[in-house]
mmCIF file of C-alpha atoms in Angstrom:
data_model
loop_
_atom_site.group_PDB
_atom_site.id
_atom_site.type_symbol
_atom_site.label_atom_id
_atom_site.label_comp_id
_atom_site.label_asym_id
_atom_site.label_seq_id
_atom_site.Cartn_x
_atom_site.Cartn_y
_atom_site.Cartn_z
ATOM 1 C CA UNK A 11 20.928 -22.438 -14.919
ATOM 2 C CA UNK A 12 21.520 -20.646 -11.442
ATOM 3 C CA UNK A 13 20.623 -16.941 -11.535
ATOM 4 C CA UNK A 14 21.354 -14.336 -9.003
ATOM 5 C CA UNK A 15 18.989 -10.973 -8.788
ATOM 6 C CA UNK A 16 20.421 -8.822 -6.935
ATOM 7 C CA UNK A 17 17.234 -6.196 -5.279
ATOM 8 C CA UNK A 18 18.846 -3.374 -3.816
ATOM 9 C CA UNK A 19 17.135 0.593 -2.865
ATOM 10 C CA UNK A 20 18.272 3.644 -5.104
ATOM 11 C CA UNK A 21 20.545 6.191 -4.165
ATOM 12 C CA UNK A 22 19.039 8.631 -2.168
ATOM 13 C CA UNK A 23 15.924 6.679 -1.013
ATOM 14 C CA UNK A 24 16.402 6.458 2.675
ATOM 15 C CA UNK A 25 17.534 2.871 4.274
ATOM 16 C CA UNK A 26 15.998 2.902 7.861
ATOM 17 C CA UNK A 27 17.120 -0.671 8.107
ATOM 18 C CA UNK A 28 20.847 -0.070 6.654
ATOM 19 C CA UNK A 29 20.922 3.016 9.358
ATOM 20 C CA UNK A 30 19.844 1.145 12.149
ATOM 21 C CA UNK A 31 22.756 -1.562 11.328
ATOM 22 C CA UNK A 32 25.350 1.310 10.785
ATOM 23 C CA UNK A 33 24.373 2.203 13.735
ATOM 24 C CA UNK A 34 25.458 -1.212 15.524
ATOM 25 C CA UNK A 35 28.217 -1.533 13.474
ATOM 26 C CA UNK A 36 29.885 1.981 15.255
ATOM 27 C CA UNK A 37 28.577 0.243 18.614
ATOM 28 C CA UNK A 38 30.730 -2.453 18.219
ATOM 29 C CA UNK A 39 32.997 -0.716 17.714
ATOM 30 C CA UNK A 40 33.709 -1.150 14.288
ATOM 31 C CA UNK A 41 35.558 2.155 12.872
ATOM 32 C CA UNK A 42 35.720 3.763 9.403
ATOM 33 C CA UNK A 43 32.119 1.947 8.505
ATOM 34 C CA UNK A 44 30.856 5.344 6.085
ATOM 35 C CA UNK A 45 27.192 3.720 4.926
ATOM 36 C CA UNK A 46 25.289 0.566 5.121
ATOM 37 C CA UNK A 47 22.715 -0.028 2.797
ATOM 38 C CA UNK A 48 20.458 -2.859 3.122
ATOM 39 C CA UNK A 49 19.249 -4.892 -0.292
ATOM 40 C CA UNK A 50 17.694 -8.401 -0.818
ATOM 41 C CA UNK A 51 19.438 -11.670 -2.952
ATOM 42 C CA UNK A 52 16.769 -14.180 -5.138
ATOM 43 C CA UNK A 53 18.445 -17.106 -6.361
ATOM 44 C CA UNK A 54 16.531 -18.663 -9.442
ATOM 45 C CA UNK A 55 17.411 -22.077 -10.644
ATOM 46 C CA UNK A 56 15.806 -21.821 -14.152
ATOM 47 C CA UNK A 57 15.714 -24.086 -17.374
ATOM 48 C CA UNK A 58 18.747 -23.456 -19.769
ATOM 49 C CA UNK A 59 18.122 -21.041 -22.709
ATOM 50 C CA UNK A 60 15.940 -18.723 -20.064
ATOM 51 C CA UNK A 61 16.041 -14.978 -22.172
ATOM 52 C CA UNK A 62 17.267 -12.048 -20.884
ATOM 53 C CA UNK A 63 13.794 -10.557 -21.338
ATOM 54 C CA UNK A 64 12.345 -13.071 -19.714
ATOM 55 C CA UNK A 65 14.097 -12.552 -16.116
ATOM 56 C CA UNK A 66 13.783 -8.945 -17.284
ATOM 57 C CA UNK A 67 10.449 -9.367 -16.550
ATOM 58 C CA UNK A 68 10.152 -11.111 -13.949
ATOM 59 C CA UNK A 69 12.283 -8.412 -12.240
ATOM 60 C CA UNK A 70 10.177 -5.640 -13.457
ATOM 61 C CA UNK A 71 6.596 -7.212 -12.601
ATOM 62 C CA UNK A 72 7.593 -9.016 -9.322
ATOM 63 C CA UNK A 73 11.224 -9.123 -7.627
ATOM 64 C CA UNK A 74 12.025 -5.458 -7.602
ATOM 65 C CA UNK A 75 9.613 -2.428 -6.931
ATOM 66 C CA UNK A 76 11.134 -0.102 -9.624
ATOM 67 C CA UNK A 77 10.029 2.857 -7.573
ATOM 68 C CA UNK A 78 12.376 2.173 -5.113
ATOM 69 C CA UNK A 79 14.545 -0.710 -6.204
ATOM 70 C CA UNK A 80 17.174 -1.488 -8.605
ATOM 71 C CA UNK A 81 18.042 -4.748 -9.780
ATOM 72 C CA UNK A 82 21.061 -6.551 -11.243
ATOM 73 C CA UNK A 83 20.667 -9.929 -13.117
ATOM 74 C CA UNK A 84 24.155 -12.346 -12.296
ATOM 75 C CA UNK A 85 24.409 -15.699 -14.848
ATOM 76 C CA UNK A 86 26.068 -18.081 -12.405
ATOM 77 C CA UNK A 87 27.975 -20.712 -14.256
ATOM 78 C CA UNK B 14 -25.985 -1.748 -4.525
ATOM 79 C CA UNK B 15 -23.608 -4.122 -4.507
ATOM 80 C CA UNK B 16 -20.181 -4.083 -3.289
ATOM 81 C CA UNK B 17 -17.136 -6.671 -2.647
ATOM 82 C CA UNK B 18 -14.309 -6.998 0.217
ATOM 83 C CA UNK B 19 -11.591 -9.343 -1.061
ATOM 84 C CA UNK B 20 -9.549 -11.254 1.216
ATOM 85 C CA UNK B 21 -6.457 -12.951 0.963
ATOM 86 C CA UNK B 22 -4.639 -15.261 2.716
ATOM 87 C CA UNK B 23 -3.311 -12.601 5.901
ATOM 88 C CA UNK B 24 -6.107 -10.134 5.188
ATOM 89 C CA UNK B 25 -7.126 -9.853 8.877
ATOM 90 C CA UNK B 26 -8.908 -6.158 8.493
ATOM 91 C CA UNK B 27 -11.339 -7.977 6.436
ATOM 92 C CA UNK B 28 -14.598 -8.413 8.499
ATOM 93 C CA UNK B 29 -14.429 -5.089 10.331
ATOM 94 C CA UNK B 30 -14.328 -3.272 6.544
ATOM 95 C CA UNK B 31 -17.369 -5.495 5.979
ATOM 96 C CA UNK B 32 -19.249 -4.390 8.803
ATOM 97 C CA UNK B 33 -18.106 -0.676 8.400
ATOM 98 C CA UNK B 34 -19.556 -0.657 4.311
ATOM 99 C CA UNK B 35 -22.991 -2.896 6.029
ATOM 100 C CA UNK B 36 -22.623 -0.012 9.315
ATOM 101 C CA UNK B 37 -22.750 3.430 6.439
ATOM 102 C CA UNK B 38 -25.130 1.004 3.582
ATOM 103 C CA UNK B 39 -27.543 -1.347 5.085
ATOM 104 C CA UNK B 40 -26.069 -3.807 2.547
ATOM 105 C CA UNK B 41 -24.004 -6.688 3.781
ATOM 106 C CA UNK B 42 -21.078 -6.943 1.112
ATOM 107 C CA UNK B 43 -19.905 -9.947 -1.073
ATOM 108 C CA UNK B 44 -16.984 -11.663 0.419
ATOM 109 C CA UNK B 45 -14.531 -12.313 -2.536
ATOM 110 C CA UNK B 46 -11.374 -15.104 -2.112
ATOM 111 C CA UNK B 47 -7.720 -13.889 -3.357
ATOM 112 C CA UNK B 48 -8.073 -17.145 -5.814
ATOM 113 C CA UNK B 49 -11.253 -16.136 -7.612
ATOM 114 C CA UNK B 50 -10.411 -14.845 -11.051
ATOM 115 C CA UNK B 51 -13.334 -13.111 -11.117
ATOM 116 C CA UNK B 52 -15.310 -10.838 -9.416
ATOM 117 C CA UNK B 53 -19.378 -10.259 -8.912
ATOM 118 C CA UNK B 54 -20.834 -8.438 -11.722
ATOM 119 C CA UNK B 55 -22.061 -5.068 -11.201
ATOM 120 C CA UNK B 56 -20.302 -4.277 -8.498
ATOM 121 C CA UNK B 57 -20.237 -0.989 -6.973
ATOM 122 C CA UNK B 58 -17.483 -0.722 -4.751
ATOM 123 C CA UNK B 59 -14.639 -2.692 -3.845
ATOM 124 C CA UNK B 60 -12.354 -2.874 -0.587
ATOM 125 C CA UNK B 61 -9.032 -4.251 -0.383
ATOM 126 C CA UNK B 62 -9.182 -4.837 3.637
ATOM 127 C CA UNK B 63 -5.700 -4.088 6.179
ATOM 128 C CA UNK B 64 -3.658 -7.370 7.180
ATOM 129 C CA UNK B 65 -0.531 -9.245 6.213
ATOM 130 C CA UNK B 66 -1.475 -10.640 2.975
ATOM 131 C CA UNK B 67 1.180 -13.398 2.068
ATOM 132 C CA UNK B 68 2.678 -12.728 5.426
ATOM 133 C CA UNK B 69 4.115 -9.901 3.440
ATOM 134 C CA UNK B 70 6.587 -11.742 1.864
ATOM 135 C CA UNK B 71 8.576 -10.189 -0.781
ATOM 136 C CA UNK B 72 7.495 -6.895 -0.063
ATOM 137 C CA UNK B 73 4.388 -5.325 1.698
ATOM 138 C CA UNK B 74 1.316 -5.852 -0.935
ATOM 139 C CA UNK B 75 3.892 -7.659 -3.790
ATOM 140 C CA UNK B 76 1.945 -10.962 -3.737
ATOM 141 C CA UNK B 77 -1.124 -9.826 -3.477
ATOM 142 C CA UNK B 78 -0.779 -7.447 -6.332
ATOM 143 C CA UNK B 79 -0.241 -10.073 -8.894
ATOM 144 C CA UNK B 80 -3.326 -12.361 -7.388
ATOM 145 C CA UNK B 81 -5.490 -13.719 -9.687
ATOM 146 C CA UNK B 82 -8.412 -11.386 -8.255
ATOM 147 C CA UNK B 83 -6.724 -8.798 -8.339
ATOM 148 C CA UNK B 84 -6.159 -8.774 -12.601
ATOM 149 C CA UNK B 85 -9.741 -8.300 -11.990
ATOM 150 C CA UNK B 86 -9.800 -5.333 -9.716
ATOM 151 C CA UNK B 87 -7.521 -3.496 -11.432
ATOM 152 C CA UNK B 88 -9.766 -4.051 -14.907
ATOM 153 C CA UNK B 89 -12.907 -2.954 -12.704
ATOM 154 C CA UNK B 90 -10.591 0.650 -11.426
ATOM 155 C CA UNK B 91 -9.952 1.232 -14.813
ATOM 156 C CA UNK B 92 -13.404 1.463 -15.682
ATOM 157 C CA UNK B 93 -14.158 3.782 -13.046
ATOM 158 C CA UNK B 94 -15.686 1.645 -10.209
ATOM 159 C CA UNK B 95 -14.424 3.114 -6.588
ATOM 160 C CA UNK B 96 -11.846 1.272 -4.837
ATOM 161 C CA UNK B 97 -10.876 1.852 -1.663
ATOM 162 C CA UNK B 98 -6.955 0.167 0.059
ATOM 163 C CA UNK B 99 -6.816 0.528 3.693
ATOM 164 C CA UNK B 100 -3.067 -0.261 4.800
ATOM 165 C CA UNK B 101 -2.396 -3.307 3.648
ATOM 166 C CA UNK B 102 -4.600 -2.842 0.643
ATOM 167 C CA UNK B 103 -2.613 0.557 -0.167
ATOM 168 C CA UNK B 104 0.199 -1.070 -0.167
ATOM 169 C CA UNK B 105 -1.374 -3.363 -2.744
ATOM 170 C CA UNK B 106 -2.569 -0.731 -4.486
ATOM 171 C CA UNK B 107 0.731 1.022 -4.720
ATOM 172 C CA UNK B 108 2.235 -2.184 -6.010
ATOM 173 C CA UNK B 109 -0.012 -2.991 -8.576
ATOM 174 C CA UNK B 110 0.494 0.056 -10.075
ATOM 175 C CA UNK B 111 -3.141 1.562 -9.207
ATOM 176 C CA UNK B 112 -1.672 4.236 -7.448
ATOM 177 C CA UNK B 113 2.016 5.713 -7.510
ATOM 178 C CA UNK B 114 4.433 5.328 -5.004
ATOM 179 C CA UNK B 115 5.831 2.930 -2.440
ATOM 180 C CA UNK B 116 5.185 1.894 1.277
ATOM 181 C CA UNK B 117 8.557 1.478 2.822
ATOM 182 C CA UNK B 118 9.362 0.214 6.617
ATOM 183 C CA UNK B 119 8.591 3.167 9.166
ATOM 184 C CA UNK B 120 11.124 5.465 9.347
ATOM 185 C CA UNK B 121 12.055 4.597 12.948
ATOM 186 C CA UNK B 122 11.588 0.811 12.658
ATOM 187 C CA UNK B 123 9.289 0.579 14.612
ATOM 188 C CA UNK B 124 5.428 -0.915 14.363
ATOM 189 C CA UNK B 125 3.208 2.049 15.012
ATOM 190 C CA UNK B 126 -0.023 1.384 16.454
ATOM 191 C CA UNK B 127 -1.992 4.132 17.878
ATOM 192 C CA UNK B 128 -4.927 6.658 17.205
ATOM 193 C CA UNK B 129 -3.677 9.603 14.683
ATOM 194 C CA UNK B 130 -4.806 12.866 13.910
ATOM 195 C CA UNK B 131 -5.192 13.465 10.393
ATOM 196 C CA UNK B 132 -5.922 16.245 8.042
ATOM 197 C CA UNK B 133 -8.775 16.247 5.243
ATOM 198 C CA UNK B 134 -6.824 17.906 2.507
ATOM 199 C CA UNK B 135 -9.143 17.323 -0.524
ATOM 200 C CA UNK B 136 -12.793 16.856 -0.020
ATOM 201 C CA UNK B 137 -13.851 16.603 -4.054
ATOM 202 C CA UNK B 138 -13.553 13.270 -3.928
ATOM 203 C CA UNK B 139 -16.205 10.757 -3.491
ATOM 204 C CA UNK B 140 -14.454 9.162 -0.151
ATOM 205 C CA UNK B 141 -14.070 12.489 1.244
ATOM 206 C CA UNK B 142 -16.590 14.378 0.283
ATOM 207 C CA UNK B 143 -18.573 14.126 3.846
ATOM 208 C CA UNK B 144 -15.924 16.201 5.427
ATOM 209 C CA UNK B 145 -14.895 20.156 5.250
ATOM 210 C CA UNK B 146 -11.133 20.651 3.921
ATOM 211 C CA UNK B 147 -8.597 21.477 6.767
ATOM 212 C CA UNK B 148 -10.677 19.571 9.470
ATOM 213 C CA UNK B 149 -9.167 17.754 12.075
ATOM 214 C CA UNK B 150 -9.942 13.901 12.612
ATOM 215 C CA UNK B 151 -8.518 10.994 14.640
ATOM 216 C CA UNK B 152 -8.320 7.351 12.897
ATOM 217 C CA UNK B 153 -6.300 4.637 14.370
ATOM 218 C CA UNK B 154 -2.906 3.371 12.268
ATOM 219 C CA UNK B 155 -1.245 0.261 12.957
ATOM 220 C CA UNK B 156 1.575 -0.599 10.642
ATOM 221 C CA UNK B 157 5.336 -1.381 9.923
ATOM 222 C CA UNK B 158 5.440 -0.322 6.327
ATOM 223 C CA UNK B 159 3.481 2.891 6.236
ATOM 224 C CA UNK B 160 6.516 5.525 4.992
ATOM 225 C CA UNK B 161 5.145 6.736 1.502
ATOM 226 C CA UNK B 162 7.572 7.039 -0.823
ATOM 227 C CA UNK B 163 7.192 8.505 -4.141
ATOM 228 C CA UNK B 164 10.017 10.850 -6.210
ATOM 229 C CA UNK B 165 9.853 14.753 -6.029
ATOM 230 C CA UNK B 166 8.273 14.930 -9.526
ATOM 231 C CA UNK B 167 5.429 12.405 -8.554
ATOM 232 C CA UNK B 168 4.595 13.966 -4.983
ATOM 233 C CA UNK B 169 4.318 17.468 -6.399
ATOM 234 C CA UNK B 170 2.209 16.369 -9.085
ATOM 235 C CA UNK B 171 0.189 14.584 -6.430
ATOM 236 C CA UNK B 172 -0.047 17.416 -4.508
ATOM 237 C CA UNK B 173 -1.012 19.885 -7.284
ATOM 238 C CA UNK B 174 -3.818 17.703 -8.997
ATOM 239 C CA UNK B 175 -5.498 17.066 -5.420
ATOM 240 C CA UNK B 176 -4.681 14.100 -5.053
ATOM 241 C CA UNK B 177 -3.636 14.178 -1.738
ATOM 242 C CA UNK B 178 -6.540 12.972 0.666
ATOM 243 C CA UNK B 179 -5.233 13.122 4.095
ATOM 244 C CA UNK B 180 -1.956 14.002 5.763
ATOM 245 C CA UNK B 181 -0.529 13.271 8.780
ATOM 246 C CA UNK B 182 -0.323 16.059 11.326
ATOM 247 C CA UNK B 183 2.431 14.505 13.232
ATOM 248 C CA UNK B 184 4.660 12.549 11.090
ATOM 249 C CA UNK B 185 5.742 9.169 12.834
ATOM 250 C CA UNK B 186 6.772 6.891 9.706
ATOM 251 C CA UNK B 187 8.387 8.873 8.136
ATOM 252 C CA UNK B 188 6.105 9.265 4.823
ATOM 253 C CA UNK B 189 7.302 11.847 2.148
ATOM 254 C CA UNK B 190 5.175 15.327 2.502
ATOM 255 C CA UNK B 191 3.199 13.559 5.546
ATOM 256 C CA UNK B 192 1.020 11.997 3.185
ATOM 257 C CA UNK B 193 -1.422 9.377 4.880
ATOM 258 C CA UNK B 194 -3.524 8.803 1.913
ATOM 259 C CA UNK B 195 -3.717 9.291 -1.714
ATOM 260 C CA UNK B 196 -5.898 9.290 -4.910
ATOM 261 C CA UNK B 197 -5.478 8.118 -8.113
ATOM 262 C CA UNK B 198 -5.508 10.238 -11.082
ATOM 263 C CA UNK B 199 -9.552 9.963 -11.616
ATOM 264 C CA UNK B 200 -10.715 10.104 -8.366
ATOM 265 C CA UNK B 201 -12.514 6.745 -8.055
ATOM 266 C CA UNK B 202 -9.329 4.629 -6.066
ATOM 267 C CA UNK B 203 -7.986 5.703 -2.872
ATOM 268 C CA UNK B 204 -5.691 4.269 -0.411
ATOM 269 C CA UNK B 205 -4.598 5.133 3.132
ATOM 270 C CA UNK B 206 -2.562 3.981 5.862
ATOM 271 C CA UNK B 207 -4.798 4.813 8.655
ATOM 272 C CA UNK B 208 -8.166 2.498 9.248
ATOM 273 C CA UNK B 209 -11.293 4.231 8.814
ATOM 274 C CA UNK B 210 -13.010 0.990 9.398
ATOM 275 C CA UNK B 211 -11.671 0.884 13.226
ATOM 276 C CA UNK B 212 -13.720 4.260 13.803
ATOM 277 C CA UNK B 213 -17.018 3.543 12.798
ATOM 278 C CA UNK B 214 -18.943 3.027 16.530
ATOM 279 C CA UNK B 215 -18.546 5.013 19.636
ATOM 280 C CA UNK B 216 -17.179 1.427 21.107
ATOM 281 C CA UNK B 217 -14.074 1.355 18.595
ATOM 282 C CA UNK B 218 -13.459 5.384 21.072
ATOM 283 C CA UNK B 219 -14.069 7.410 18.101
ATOM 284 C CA UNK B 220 -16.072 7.647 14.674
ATOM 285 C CA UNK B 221 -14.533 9.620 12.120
ATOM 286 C CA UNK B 222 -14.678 7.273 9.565
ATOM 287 C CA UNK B 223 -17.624 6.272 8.941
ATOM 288 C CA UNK B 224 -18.323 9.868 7.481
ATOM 289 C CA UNK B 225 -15.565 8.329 4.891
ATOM 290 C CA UNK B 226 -17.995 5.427 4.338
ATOM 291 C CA UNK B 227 -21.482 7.015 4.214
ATOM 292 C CA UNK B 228 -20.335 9.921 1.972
ATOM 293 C CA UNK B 229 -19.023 7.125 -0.605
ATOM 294 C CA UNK B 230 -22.131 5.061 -0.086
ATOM 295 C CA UNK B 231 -24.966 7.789 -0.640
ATOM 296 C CA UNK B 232 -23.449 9.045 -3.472
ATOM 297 C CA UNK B 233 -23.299 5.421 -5.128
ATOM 298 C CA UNK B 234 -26.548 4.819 -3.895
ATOM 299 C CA UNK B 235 -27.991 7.984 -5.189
ATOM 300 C CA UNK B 236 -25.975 7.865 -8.566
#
């Protein structure tokens, strides 16, 4: 089973890296860009029958620092 | 006395901490591997060195956090035996959970590399205690991730328990309240951005921190 976990920063924690890309963006000349925030993708291929706890916690203890991070957890099919 | 610096696989702060703790202790210090599960008895005091552990995959600290040693470490803070993180091992002490907070990429992007001056805020503590509150010193930083980050709740409780050790008196990552180090909530684990370990001879061009280092020492030695 493929599964996506999606790491990205919390509202309102600054994104140095998403400015500094906004930034380009406008340089480029790419109008009507309003924010860029900057996150991180894991792709897990893991056995069938994996529990939602289970990539819960693998989330919680290792992928995303919960002081700073959220996470979303995407089945693929 | 006995005391431990543990190196992992990118540590690359790791001899100069162990030849700042033998510089303030006459005692050379164990060298402990990221793969041992378990450290020397008895120990004393324990350094997490500056570096790149993992090649800071992940995040700053992440891998390194969830080491094998470093199940021990945290067992051995818990029951009171001093810790000290110096950059790289703040950031693994933020991530394991030993202190609060988060080390996010500088502010500006940038690596910053350069002697700081610093404030002594709190000077109860056993790592600071061999300084006078409000005094001025100059300790080099060199870092990408050094921009503390902890929420409004956690910085002001921080800030009114004492727990904030030094402060940076010109901000230049970006960290929350210019905090440069911090302590946990017992006193005995502290972590910093800035090296103490790189200002410990008049060769390094400065040695304000090996008064960090002796005042931890003689207290453990005469405890």
């Amino acid at each position: 089973m493929k599964v996506r976990i999606h790491v990205s920063l919390k509202p309102g924690v600054l994104d140095p890296q998403g400015r500094a890309v906004h930034h380009a963006l406008e340089g480029l000349g790419f109008d009507g860009v309003e924010d860029v925030r900057i996150g991180r993708l894991v792709e897990l291929e893991v056995a069938d029958g994996t529990s939602d706890e289970a990539l819960e916690r693998m989330c919680e203890t290792l992928l995303a620092n919960t002081v700073i991070e959220n996470y979303r957890i995407e089945k693929a099919d | 006395m006995k005391l431990a610096v543990i190196t992992f696989p990118g540590s690359n702060c790791d001899r100069d901490m162990a030849v700042a703790l033998e510089r303030a202790s006459g005692v050379a210090p164990v060298r402990v591997w990221h793969g041992d599960s378990e450290l020397p008895a008895n120990l004393d005091f324990i350094a997490l060195p500056g570096g790149f552990s993992y090649g800071d995959y992940l995040r700053s600290g992440a891998m390194a956090a969830n080491s094998p040693i470093m199940r021990a470490v945290i067992a051995e803070a818990k029951r009171g035996v001093p810790v000290l993180g110096v950059c790289n091992g703040f950031q693994i002490l933020t991530e394991s959970g030993l202190l609060p907070g988060a080390l996010m990429r500088n502010a500006r992007q940038t690596f910053i590399c350069r002697t700081v001056p610093l404030e002594v805020v709190e000077t109860g503590s056993l790592f600071t205690a061999g300084y006078t509150a409000g005094q001025t010193i100059h300790i080099p930083v060199a870092h990408h991730d050094g921009n503390y980050f902890a929420d409004e709740q956690t910085l002001d409780r921080l800030e009114g328990d004492g727990r904030v050790a030094f402060r940076y008196l010109a901000n230049a990552n970006g960290s929350q309240r210019n905090i440069a180090g911090i302590l946990n909530a017992s006193g005995n684990v502290l972590g910093m951005m800035p090296h103490p370990e790189r200002a410990v001879d008049p060769a390094h061009g400065g040695t304000d921190g090996l008064a960090l280092f002796k005042a931890a020492l003689e207290r453990l030695a005469t405890a």
